[in-house]
GROMACS .gro file of C-alpha atoms in nm:
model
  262
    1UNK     CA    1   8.393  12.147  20.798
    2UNK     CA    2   8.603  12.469  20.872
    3UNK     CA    3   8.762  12.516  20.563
    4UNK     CA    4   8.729  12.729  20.272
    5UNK     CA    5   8.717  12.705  19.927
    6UNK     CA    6   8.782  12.875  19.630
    7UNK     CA    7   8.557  12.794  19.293
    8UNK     CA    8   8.597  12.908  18.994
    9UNK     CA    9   8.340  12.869  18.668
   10UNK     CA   10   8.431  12.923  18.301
   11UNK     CA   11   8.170  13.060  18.046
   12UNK     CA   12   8.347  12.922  17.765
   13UNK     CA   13   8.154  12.964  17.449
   14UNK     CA   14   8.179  12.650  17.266
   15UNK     CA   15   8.220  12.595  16.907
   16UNK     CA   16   7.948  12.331  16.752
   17UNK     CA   17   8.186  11.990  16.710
   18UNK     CA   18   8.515  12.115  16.715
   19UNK     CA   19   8.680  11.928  17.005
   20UNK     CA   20   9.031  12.085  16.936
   21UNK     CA   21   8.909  12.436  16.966
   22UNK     CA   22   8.712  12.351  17.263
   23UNK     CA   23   9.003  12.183  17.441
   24UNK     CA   24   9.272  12.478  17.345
   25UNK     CA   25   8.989  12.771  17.490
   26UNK     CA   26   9.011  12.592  17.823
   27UNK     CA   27   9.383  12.594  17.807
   28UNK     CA   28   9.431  12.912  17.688
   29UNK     CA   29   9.179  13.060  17.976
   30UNK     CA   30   9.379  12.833  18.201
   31UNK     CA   31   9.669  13.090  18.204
   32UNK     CA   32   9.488  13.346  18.384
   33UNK     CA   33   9.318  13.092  18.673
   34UNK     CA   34   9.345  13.297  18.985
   35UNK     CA   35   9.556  13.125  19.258
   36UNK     CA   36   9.435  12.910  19.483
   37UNK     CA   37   9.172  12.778  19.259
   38UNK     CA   38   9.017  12.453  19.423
   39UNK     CA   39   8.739  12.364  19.177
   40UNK     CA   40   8.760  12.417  18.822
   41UNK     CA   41   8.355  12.401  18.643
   42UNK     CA   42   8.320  12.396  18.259
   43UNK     CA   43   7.950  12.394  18.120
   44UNK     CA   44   7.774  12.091  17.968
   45UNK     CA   45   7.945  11.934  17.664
   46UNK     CA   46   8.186  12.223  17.704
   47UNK     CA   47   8.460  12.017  17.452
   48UNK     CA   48   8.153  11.986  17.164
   49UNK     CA   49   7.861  12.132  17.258
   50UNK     CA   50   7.486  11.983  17.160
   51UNK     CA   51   7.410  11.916  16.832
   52UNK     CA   52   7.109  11.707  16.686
   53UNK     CA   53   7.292  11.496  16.397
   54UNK     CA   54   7.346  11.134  16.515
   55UNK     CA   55   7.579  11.068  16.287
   56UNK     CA   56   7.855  11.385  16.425
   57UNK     CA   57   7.759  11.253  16.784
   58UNK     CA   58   7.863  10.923  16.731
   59UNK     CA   59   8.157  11.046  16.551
   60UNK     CA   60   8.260  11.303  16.854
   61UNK     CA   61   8.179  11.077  17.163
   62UNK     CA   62   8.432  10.931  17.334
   63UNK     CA   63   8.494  10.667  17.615
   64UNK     CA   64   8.624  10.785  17.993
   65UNK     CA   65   8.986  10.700  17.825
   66UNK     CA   66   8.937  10.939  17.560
   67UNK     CA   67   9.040  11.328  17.408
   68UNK     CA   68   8.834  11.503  17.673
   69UNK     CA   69   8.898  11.346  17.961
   70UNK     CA   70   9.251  11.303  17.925
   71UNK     CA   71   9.287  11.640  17.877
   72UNK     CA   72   9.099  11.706  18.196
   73UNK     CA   73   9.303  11.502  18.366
   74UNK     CA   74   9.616  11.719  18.291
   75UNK     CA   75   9.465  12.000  18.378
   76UNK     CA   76   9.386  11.918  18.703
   77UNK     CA   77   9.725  11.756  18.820
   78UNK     CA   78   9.889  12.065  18.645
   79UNK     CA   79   9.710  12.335  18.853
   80UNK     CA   80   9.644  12.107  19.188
   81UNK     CA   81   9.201  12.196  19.132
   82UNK     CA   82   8.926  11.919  19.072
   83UNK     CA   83   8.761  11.990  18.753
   84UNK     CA   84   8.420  11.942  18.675
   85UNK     CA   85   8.190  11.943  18.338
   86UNK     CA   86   7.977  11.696  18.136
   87UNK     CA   87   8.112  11.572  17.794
   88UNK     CA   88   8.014  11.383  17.517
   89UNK     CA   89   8.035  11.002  17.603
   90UNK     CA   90   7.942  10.653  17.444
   91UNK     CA   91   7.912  10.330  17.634
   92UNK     CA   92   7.859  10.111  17.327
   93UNK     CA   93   7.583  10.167  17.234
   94UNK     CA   94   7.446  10.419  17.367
   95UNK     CA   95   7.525  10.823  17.396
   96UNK     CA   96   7.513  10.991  17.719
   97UNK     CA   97   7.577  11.320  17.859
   98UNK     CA   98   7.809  11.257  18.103
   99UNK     CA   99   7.940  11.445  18.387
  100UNK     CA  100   8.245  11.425  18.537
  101UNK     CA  101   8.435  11.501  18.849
  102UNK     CA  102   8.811  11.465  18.843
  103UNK     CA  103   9.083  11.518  19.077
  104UNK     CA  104   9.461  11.638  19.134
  105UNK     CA  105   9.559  11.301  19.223
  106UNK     CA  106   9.337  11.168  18.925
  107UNK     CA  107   9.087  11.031  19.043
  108UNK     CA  108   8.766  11.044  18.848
  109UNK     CA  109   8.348  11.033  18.931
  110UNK     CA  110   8.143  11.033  18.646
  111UNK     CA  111   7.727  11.084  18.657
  112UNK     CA  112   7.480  11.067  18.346
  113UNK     CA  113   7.277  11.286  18.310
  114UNK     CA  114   6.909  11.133  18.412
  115UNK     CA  115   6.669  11.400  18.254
  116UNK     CA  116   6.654  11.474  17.914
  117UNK     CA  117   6.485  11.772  17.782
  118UNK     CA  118   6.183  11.690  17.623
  119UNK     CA  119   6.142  11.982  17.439
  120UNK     CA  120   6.432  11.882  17.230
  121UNK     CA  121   6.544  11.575  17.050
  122UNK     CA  122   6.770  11.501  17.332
  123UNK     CA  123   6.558  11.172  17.449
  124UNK     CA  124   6.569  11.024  17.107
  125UNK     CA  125   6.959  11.065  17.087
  126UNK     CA  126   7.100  10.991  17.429
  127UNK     CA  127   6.995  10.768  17.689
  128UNK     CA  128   6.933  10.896  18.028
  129UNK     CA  129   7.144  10.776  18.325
  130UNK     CA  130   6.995  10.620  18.597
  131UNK     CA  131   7.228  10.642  18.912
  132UNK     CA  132   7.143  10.926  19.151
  133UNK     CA  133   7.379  11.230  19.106
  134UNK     CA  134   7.722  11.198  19.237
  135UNK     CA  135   7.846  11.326  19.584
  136UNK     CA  136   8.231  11.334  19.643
  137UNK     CA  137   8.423  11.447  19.951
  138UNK     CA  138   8.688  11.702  19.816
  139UNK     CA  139   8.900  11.891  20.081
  140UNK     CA  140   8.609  11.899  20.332
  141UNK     CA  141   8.348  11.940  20.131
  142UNK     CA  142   8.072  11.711  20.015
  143UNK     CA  143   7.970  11.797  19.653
  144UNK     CA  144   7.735  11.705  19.424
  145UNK     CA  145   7.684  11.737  19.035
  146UNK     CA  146   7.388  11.747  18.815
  147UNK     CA  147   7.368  11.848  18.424
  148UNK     CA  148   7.118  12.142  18.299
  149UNK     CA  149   6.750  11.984  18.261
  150UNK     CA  150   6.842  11.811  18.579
  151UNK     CA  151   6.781  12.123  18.787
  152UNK     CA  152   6.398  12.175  18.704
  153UNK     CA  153   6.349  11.828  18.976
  154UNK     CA  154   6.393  11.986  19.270
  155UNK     CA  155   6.304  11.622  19.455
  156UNK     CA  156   6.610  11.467  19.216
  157UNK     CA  157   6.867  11.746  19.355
  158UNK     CA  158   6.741  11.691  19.728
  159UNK     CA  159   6.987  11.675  20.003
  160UNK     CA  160   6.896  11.445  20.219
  161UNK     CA  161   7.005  11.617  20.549
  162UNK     CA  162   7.318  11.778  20.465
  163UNK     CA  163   7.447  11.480  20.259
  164UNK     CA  164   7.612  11.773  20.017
  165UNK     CA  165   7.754  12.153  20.131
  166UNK     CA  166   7.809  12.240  19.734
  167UNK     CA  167   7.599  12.177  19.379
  168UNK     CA  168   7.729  12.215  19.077
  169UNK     CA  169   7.506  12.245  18.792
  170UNK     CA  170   7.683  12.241  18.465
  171UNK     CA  171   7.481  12.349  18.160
  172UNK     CA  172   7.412  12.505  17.853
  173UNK     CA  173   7.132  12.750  17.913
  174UNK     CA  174   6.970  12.976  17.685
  175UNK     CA  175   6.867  13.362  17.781
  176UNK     CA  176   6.520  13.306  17.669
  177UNK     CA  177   6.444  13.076  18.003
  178UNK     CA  178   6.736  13.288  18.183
  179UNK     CA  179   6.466  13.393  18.461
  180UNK     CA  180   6.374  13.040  18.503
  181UNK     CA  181   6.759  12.957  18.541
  182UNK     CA  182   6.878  13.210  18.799
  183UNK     CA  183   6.635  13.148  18.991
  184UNK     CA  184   6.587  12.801  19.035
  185UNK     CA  185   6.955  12.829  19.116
  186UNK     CA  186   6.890  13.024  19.402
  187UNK     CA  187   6.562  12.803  19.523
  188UNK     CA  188   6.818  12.487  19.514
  189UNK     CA  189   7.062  12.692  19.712
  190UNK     CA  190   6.797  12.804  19.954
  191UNK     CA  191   6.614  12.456  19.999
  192UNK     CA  192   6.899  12.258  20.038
  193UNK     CA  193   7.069  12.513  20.265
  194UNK     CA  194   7.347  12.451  20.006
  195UNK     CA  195   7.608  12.680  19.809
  196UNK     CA  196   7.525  12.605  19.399
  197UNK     CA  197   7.682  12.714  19.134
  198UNK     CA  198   7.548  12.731  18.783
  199UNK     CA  199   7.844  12.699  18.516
  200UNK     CA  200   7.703  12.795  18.183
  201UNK     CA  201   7.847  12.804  17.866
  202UNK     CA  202   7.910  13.141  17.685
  203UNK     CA  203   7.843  13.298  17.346
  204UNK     CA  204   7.550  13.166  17.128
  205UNK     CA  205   7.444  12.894  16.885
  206UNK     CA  206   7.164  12.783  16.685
  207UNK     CA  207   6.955  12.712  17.034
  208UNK     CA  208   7.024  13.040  17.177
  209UNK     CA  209   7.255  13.290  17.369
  210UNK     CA  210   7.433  13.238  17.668
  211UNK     CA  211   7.641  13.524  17.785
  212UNK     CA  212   7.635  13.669  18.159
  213UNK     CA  213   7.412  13.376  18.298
  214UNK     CA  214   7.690  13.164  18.507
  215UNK     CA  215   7.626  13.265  18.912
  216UNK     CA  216   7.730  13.153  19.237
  217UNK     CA  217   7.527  13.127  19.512
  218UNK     CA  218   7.600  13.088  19.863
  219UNK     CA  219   7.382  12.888  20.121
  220UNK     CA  220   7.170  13.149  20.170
  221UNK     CA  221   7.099  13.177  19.773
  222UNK     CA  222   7.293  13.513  19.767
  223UNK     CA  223   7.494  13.584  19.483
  224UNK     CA  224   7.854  13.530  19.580
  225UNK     CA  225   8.037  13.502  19.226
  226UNK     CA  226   8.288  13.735  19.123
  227UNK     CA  227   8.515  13.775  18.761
  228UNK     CA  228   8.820  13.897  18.829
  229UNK     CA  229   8.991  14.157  18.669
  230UNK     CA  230   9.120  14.083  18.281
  231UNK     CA  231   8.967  13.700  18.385
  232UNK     CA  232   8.740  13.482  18.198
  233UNK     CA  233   8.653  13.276  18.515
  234UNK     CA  234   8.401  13.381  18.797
  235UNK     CA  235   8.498  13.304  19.117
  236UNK     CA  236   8.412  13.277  19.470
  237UNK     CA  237   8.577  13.214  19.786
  238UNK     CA  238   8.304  12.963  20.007
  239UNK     CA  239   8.323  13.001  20.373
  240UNK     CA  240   8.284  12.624  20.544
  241UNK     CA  241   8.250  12.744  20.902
  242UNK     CA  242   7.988  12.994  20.762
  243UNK     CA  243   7.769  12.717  20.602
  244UNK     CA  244   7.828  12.486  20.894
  245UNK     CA  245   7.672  12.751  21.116
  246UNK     CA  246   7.429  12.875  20.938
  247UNK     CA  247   7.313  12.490  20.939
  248UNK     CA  248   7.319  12.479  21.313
  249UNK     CA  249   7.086  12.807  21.382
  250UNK     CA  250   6.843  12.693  21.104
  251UNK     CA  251   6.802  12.289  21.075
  252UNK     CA  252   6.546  12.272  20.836
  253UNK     CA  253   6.730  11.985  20.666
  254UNK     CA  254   6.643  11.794  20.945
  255UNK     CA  255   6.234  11.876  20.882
  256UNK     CA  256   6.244  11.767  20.522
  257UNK     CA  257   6.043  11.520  20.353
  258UNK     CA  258   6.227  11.198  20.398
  259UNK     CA  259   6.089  11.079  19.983
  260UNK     CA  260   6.295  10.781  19.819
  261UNK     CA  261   6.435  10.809  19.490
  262UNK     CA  262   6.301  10.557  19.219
   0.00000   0.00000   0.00000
């Protein structure tokens, strides 16, 4: 891997179950996407956001064919970037939180999200996927995805030697566990040896506030993110041949606890 790429994360602040809105933010933000843009990440549920009600998440969850992801899809063959973000999905059934990775050419990788936060009422409302988080190869890179809660388990976001160069953790993460947030972040970044970056959602609802918590963090867990002027996005150029060597001076992936998944 010798190549670079360019990321760019969108604090969108979501309106509670209002799809439309949602949808036209991204494409209004979309105008000012600084060239070159490789990777696209919207937080979790960025076209609904999280509510508690069964009856409006039935009502607002969609199939892999649907609203959301259809929209997505334009997006990315529109600008040439991969976009990435969880949404609001049913496979009959059942509701999941589902992230998604998908392409220029359209081509689409989708992971549920496998822990629910118990603290909330999330476990009694979706069900919790049970596939280890995705890893696609995307012009050189290997990247994974995992959804909010997800990043508290650091065994669940293992590398397992170098099988990833990039994370991205999509949430919607409130201020008042905004230590906790940065800087598990940065210990998945420097564990893993791995550039992360943590796409949050902006603005506030009735769980919390967001604003000024989505980072980027290189291998090394140093902040790397960036916004632009008169941009919404924050944005970082990655260095490939950077990370690769980096890798090579310090091999610690290769001294890791070798623990299988259940």
């Amino acid at each position: 891997m010798n190549t670079n790429l360019r990321v760019a994360t969108l604090p969108v602040a979501i309106v509670p179950a209002d799809k439309e809105v949602n949808l036209d933010a991204v494409e209004k933000a979309l105008e000012k996407l600084p060239e070159g843009t490789d990777i696209v990440v919207l937080p979790e549920l960025f076209s609904t956001g999280y509510t508690e009600d069964s009856d409006v998440l039935h009502t607002l969850a969609e199939r892999n064919t649907g609203a959301t992801i259809d929209r997505v899809k334009e997006w990315a063959a529109r600008t040439g970037a991969a976009f990435a973000g969880s949404y609001l999905a049913i496979t009959h059934p059942r509701i999941y939180n589902r992230g998604f990775f998908i392409e220029p050419s359209g081509e689409e990788t989708f992971y549920d999200k496998h822990h629910l936060f118990s603290l909330s009422k999330e476990p009694q409302l979706f069900a919790a996927g049970t596939e280890r988080p995705l890893i696609v190869r995307f012009r050189g890179w290997n990247i994974s995805l995992v959804v909010c809660y997800d990043l508290r388990f650091p065994v669940w976001c293992r590398s397992r030697k170098g099988d990833y160069d990039l994370m991205l953790v999509v949430a919607n993460w409130p201020k008042a566990r905004g230590y906790a947030w940065e800087h598990l972040l940065i210990a998945r970044a420097i564990e893993n040896q791995s550039c992360v970056v943590g796409a949050n959602r902006g603005g506030n609802d009735a769980y919390g506030d967001y604003d000024g918590m989505s980072y980027i963090f290189d291998s090394r867990g140093m902040a790397v993110g960036v916004r632009p002027a008169d941009s919404p996005f924050i944005v970082a150029d990655l260095d490939g041949a950077r990370l690769e060597s980096f890798r090579r001076k310090f091999p610690f992936q290769f001294d890791a606890d070798d623990f299988s998944l259940k």
